[in-house]
mmCIF file of C-alpha atoms in Angstrom:
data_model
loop_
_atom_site.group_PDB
_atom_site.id
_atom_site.type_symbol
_atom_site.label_atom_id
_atom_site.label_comp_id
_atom_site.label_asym_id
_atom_site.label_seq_id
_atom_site.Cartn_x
_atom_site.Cartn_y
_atom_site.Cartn_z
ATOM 1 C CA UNK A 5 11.860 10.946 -13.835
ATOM 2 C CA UNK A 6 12.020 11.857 -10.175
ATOM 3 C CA UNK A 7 9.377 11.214 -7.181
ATOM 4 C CA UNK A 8 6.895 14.300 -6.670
ATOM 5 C CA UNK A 9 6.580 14.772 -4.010
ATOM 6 C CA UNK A 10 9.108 13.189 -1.971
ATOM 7 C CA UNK A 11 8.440 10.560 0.610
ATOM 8 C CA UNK A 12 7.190 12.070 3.704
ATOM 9 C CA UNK A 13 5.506 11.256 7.084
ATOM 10 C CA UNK A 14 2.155 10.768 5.371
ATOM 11 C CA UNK A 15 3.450 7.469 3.108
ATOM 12 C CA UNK A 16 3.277 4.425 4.797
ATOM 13 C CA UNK A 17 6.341 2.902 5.143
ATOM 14 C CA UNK A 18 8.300 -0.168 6.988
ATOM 15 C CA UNK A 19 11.914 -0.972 7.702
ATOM 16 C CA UNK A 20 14.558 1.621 8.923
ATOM 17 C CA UNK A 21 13.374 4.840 8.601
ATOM 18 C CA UNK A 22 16.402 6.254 8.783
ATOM 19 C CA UNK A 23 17.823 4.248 5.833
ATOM 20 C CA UNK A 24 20.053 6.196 3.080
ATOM 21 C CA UNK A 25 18.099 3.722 0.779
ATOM 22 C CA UNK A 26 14.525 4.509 -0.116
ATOM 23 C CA UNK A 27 12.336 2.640 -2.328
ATOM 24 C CA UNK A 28 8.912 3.656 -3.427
ATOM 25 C CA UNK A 29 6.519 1.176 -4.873
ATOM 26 C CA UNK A 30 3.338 2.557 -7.367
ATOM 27 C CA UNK A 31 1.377 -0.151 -6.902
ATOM 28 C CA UNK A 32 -2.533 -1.612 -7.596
ATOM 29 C CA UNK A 33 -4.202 -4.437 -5.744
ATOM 30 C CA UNK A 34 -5.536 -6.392 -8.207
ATOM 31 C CA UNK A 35 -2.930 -5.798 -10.333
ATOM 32 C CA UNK A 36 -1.037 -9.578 -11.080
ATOM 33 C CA UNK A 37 2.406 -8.212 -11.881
ATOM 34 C CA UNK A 38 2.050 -6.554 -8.562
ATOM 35 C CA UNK A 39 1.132 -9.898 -6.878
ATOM 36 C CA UNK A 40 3.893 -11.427 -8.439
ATOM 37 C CA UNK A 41 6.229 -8.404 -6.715
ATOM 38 C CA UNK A 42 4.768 -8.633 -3.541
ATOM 39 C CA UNK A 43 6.765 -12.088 -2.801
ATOM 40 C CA UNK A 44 9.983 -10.638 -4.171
ATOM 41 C CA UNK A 45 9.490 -7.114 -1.799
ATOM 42 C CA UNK A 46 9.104 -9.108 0.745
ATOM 43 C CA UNK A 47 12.050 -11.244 0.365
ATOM 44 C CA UNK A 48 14.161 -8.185 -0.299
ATOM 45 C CA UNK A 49 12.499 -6.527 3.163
ATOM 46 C CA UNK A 50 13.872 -10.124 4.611
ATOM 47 C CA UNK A 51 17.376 -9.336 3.731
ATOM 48 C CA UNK A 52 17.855 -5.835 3.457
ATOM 49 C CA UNK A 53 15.073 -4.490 6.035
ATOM 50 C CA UNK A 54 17.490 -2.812 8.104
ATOM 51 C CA UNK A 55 19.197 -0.605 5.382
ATOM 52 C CA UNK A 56 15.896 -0.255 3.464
ATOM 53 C CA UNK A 57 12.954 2.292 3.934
ATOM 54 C CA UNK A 58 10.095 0.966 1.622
ATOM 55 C CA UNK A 59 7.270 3.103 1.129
ATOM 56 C CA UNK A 60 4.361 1.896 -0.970
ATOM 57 C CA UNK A 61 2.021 4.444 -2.780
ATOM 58 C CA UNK A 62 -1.906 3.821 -4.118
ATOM 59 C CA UNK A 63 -2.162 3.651 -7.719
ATOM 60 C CA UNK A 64 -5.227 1.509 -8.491
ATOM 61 C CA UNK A 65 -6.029 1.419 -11.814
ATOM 62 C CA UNK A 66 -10.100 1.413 -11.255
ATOM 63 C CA UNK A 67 -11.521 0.936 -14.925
ATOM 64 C CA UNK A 68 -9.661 -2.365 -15.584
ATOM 65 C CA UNK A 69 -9.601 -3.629 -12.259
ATOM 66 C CA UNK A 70 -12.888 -3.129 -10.098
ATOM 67 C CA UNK A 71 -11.727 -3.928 -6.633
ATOM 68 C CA UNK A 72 -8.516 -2.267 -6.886
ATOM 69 C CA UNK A 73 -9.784 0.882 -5.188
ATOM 70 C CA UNK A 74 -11.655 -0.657 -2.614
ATOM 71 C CA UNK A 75 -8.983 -2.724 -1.738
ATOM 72 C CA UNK A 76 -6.710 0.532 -1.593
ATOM 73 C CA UNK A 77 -9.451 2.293 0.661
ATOM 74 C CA UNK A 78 -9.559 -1.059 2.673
ATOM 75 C CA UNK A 79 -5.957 -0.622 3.063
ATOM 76 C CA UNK A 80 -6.280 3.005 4.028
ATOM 77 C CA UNK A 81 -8.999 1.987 6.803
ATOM 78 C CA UNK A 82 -6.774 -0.451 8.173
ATOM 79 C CA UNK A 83 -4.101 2.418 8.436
ATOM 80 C CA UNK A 84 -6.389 4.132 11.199
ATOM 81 C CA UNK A 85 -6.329 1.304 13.258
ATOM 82 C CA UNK A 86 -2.409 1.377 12.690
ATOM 83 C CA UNK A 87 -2.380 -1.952 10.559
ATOM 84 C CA UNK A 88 -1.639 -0.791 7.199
ATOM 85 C CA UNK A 89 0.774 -3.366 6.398
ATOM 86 C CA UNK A 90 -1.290 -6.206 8.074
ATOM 87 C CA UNK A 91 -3.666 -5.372 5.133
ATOM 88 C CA UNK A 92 -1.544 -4.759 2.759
ATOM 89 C CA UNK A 93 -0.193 -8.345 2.801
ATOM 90 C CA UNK A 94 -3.418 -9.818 3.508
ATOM 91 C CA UNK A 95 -4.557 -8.281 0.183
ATOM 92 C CA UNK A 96 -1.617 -9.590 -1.717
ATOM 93 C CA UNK A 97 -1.584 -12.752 -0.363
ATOM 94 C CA UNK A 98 -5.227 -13.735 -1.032
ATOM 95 C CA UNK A 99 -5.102 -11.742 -4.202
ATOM 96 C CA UNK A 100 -7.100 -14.588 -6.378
ATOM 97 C CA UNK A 101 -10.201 -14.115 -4.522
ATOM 98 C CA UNK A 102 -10.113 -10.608 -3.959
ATOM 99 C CA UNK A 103 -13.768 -8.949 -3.820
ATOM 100 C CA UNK A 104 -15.540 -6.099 -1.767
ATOM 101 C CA UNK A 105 -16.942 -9.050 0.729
ATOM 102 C CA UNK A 106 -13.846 -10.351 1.172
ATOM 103 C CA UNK A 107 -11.894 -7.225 2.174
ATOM 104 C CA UNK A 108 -14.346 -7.671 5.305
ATOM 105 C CA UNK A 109 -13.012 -10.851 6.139
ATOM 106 C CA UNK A 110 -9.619 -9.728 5.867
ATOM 107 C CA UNK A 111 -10.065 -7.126 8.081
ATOM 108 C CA UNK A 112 -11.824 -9.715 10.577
ATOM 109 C CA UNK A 113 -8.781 -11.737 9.840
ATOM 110 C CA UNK A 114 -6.054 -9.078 10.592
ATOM 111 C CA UNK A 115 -8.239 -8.250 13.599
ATOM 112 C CA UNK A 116 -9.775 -4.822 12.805
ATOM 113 C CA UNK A 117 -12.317 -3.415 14.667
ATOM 114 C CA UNK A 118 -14.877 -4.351 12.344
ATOM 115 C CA UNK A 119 -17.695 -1.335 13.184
ATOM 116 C CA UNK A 120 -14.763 1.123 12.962
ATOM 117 C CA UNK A 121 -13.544 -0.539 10.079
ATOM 118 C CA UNK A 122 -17.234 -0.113 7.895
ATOM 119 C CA UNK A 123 -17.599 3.407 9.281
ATOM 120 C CA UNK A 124 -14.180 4.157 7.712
ATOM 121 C CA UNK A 125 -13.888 3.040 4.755
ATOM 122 C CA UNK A 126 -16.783 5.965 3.872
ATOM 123 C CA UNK A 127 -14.618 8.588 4.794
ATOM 124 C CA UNK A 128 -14.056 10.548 1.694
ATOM 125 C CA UNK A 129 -10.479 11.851 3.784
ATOM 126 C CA UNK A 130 -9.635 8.177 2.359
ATOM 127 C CA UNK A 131 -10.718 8.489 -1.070
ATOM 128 C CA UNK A 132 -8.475 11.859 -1.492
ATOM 129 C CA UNK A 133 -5.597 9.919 0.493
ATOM 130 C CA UNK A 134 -5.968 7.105 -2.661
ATOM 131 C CA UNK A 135 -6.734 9.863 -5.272
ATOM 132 C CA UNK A 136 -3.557 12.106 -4.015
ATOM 133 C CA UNK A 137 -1.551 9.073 -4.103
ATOM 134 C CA UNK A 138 -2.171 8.361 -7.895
ATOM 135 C CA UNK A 139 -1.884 11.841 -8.896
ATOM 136 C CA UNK A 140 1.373 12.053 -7.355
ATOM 137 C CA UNK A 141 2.179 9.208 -9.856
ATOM 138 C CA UNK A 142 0.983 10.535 -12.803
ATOM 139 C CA UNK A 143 3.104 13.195 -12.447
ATOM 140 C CA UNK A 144 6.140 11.427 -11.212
ATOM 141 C CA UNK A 145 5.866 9.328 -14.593
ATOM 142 C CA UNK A 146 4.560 6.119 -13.450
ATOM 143 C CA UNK A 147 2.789 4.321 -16.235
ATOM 144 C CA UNK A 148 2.081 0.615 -15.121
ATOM 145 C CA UNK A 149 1.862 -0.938 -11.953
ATOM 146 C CA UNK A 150 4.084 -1.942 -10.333
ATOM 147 C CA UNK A 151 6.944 0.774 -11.072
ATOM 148 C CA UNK A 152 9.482 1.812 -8.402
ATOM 149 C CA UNK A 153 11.591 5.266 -7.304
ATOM 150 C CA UNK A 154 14.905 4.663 -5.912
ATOM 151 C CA UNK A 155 16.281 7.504 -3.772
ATOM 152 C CA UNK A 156 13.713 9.541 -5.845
ATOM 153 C CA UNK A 157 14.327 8.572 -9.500
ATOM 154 C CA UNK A 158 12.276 6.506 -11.515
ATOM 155 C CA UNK A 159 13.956 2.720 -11.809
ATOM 156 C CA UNK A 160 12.923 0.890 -15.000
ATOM 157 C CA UNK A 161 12.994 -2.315 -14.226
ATOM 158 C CA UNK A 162 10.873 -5.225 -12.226
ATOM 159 C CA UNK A 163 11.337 -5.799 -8.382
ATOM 160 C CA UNK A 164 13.276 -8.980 -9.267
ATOM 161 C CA UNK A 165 16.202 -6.449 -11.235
ATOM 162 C CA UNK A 166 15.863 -4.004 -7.692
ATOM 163 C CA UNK A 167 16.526 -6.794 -5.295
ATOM 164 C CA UNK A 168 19.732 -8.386 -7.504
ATOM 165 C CA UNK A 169 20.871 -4.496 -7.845
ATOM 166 C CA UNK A 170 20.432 -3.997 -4.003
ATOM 167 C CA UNK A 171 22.412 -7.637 -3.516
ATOM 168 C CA UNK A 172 25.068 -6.497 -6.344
ATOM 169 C CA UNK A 173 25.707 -3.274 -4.016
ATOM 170 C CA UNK A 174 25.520 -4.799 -0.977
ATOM 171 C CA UNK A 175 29.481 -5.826 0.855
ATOM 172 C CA UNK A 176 29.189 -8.773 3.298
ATOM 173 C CA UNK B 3 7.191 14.135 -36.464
ATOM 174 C CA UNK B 4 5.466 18.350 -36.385
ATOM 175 C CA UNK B 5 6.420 20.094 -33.553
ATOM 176 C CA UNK B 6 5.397 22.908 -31.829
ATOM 177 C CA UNK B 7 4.036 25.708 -33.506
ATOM 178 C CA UNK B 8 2.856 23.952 -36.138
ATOM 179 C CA UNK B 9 -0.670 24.041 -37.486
ATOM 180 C CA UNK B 10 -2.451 20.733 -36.604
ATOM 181 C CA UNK B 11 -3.676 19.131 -39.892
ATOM 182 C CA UNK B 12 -7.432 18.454 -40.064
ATOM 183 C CA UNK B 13 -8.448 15.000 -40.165
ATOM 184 C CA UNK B 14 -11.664 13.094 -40.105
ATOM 185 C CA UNK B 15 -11.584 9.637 -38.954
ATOM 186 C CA UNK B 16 -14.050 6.987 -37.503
ATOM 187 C CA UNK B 17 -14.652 6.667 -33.402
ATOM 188 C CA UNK B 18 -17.606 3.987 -33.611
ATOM 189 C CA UNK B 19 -18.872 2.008 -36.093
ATOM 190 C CA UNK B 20 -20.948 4.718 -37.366
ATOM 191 C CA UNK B 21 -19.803 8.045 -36.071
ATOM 192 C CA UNK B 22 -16.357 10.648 -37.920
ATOM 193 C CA UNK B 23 -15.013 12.961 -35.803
ATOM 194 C CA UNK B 24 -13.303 15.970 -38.071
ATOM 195 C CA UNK B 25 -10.436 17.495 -35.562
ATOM 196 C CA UNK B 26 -11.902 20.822 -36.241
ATOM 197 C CA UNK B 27 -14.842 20.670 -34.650
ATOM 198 C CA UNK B 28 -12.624 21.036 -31.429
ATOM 199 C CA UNK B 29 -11.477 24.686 -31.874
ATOM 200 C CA UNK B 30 -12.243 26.476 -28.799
ATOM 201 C CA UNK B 31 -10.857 22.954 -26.910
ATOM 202 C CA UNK B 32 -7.147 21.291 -26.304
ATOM 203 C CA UNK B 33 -6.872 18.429 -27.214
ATOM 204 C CA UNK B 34 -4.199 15.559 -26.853
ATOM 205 C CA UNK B 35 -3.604 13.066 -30.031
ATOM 206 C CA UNK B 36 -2.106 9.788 -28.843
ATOM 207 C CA UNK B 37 -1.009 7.761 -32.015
ATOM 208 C CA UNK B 38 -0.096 3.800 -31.002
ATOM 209 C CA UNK B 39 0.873 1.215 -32.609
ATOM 210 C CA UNK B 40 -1.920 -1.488 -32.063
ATOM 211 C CA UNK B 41 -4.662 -2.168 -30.067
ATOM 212 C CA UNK B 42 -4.278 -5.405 -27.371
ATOM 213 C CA UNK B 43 -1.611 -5.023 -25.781
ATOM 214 C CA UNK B 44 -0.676 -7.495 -23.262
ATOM 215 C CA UNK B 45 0.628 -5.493 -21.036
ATOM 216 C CA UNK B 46 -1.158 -5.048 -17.472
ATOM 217 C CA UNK B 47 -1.727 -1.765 -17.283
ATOM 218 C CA UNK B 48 -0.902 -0.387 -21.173
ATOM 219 C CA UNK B 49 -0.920 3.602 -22.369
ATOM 220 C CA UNK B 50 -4.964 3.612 -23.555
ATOM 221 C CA UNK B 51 -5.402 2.103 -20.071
ATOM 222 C CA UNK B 52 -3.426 4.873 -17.566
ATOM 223 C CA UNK B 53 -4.821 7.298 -19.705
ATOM 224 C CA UNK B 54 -8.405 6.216 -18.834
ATOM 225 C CA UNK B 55 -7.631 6.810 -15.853
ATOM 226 C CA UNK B 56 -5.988 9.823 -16.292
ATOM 227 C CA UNK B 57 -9.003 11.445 -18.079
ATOM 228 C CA UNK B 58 -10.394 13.376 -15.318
ATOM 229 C CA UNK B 59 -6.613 15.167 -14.747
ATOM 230 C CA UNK B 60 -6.769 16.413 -18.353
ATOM 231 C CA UNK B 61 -10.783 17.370 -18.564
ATOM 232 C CA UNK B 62 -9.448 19.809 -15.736
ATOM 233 C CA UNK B 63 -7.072 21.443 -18.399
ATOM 234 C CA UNK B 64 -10.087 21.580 -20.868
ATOM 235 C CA UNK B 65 -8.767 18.773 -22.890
ATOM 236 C CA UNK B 66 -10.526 16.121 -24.640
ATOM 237 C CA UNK B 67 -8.388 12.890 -25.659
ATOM 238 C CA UNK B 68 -8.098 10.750 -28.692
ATOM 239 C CA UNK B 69 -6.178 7.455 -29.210
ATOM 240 C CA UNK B 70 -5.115 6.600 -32.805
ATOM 241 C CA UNK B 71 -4.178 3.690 -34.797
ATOM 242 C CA UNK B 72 -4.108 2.062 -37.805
ATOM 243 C CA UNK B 73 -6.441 -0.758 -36.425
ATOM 244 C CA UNK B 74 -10.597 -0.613 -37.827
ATOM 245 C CA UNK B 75 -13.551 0.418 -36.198
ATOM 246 C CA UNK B 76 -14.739 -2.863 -35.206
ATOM 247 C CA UNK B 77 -11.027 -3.799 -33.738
ATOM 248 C CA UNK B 78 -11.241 0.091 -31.790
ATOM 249 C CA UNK B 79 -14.839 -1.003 -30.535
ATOM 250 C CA UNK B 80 -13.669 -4.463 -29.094
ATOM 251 C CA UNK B 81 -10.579 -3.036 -27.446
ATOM 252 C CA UNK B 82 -12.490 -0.089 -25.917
ATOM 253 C CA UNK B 83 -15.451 -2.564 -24.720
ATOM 254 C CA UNK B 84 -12.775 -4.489 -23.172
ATOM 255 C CA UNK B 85 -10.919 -1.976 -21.157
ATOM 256 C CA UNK B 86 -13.624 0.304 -20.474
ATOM 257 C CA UNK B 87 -12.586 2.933 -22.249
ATOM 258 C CA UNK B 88 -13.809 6.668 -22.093
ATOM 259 C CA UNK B 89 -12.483 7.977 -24.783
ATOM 260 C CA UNK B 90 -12.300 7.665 -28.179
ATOM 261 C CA UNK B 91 -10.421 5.759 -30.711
ATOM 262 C CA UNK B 92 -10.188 6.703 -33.785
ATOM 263 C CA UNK B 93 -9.451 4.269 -36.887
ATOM 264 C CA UNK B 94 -6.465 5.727 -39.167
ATOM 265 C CA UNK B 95 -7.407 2.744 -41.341
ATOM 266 C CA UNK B 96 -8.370 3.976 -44.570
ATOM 267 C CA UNK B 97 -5.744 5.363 -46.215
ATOM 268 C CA UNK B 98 -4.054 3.248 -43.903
ATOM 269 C CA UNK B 99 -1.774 5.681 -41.650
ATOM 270 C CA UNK B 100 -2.906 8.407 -43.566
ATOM 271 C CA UNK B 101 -3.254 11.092 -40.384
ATOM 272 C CA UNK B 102 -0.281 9.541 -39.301
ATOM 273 C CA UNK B 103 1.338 10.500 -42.193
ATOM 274 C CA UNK B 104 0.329 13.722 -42.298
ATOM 275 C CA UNK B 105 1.632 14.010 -38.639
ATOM 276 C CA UNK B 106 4.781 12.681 -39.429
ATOM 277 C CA UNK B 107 4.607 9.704 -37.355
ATOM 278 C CA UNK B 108 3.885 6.697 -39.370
ATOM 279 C CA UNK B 109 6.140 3.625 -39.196
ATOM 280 C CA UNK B 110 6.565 1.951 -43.028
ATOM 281 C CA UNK B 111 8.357 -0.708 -41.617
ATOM 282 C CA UNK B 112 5.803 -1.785 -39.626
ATOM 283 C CA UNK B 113 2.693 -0.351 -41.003
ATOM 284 C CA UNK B 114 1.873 1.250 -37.371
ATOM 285 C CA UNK B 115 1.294 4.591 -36.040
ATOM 286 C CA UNK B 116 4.635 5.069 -34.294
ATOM 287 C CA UNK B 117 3.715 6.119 -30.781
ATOM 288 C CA UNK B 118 3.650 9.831 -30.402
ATOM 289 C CA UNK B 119 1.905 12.078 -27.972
ATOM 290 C CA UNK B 120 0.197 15.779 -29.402
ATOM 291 C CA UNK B 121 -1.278 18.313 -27.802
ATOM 292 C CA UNK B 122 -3.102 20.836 -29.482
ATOM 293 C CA UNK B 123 -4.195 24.243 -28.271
ATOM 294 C CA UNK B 124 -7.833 25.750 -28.678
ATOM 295 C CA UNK B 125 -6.673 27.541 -31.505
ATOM 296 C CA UNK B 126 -5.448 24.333 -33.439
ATOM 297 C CA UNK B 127 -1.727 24.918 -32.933
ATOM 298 C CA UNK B 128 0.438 22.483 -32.174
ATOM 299 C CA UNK B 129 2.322 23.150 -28.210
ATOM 300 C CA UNK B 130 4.154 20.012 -27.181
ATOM 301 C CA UNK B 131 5.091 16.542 -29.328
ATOM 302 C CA UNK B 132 7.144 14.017 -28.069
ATOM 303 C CA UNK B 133 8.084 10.677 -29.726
ATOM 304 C CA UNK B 134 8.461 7.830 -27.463
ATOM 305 C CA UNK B 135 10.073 4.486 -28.369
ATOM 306 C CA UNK B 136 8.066 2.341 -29.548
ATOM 307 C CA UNK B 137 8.541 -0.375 -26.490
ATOM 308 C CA UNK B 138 7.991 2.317 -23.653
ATOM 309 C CA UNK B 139 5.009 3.890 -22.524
ATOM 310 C CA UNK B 140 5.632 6.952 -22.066
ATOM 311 C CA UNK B 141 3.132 7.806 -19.649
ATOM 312 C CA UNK B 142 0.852 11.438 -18.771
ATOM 313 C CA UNK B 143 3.352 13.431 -16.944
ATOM 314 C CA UNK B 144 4.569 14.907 -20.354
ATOM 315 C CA UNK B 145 1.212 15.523 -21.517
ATOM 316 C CA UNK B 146 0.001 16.939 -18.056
ATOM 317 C CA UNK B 147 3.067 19.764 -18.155
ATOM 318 C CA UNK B 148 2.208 20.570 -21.728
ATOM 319 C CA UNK B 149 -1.440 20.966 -20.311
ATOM 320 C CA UNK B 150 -0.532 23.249 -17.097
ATOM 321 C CA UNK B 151 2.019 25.485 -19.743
ATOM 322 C CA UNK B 152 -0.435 25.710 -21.656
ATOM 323 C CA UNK B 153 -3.092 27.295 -19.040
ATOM 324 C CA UNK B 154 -0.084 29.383 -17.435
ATOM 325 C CA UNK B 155 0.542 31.550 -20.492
#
């Protein structure tokens, strides 16, 4: 299965952009086999940040988890205050008491402009971002949370197998 | 397993406690089959789960979805509660399998609908089957192409 469509300036994304190495994660909030990858990405950004582009990609899974998707728009809202990632981790790392009230306080916590912040997370721009994102992995083949694309194609296995492969591969 | 071109063979099986559906009622719709092996899975975000949320991609191709397995009403009900499902489940419980069978996709060994993916055109043909193993999921992409050929012809 390969990525449709490709990673472009739209995905958020950290470490070297220019990297020959791009990995794009399908992932849900609430989701706790994402939590549990969230520690492992980040060890893996640790080590290999600088020959790594990671891109992560909405797919909330809304009927099974309620505040997946307004923890996805949260993120989103963040985004336009250019602290996507500050969010991102804030949700991941407080994952067990993840509600709508408490996506505030995150955003309090990560410093958001707080007024901006409630104004944007109505924007229905932000809602299509989130529903565009999860399209693009239903057709790409994702069918859990978390699943990954390396270079483009589909890799079955857990972030724990994709940060032994990257170590496997990497000299030095 | 049928494939494509095939007739799809008329069933009638339970989706609640008190209500058949007969397959041919849905001439003049697609619609995708979805044979599993059991309800509760414990995995986070399982096939009857994606495809929830995937409903709204395939009412766009006209297509209503329907899960099967070999597990009863009461067992479909309980799962569906639980995940908040949208669609329904129907029970291929008695004759155990026996739409299964007739699709070609029972499992003896295990006494499971194997899991299999069917979509049906408005005219009851079959267009697109695919048999998955049994461990993977083999998510809506497949089904979603089948869909868009479909609508392209």
């Amino acid at each position: 299965m390969s990525l449709k469509p490709s990673v472009s300036t739209t995905d958020h994304a950290q470490g070297n952009d220019n990297a020959d190495l791009v990995i794009v994660e399908y992932g849900d909030y609430q989701c706790p086999y994402c939590g549990a990858a969230y520690p492992v990405l980040k060890e893996l950004m640790k080590e290999f940040g600088s020959q790594v582009k990671f891109v992560f990609r909405n797919f909330p899974l809304s009927e099974m988890h309620q505040y997946a998707r307004p923890a996805a728009i949260a993120a989103e809202a963040a985004n336009l205050q250019g602290k996507f990632w500050e969010m991102h981790d804030a949700i991941y790392e407080n994952q067990g008491s993840l509600n709508e009230l408490f996506l505030f306080e995150l955003a309090e916590k990560i410093g958001l402009n707080i007024s901006q912040f409630k104004e944007d997370i109505q924007k229905t721009e932000l809602e299509e971002k989130v529903d565009s994102d999860f399209e693009s992995g239903i057709v790409s083949g994702v069918n859990g949370t978390p699943s990954f694309f390396v270079n483009g194609n589909k890799f079955n296995g857990s972030a724990m197998d994709l940060l032994q492969l990257i170590r496997e591969n990497t000299v030095g | 397993m049928l494939q494509k071109g095939t007739v799809a063979p008329d069933f009638t099986l339970f989706a609640t406690p008190d209500q058949k559906i007969t397959l041919s009622e849905f001439k003049g719709k697609n619609v995708i089959l979805a044979f599993y092996p059991a309800d509760w899975s414990p995995v986070c975000s399982d096939q009857m789960a994606l495809y929830n949320e995937t409903l709204k991609f395939f009412h766009k191709y006209d297509a209503e979805l329907f899960g099967i397995s070999v597990d009863s009403k009461w067992c479909h009900l309980a799962f569906s509660q639980s995940r908040n499902l949208h669609f329904p489940l129907l029970a291929d419980f008695e004759a155990k399998g026996e739409t299964a069978k007739k699709y070609g996709v029972y499992d003896d060994e295990e006494g499971e609908c194997k899991r299999a993916l069917f979509v049906i055109n408005k005219d009851g043909i079959i267009e697109w089957s695919y048999l998955s193993p049994t461990a993977i999921n083999p998510g809506a992409d497949g089904i979603l192409e089948a869909l868009e050929n479909l609508n392209t012809k």
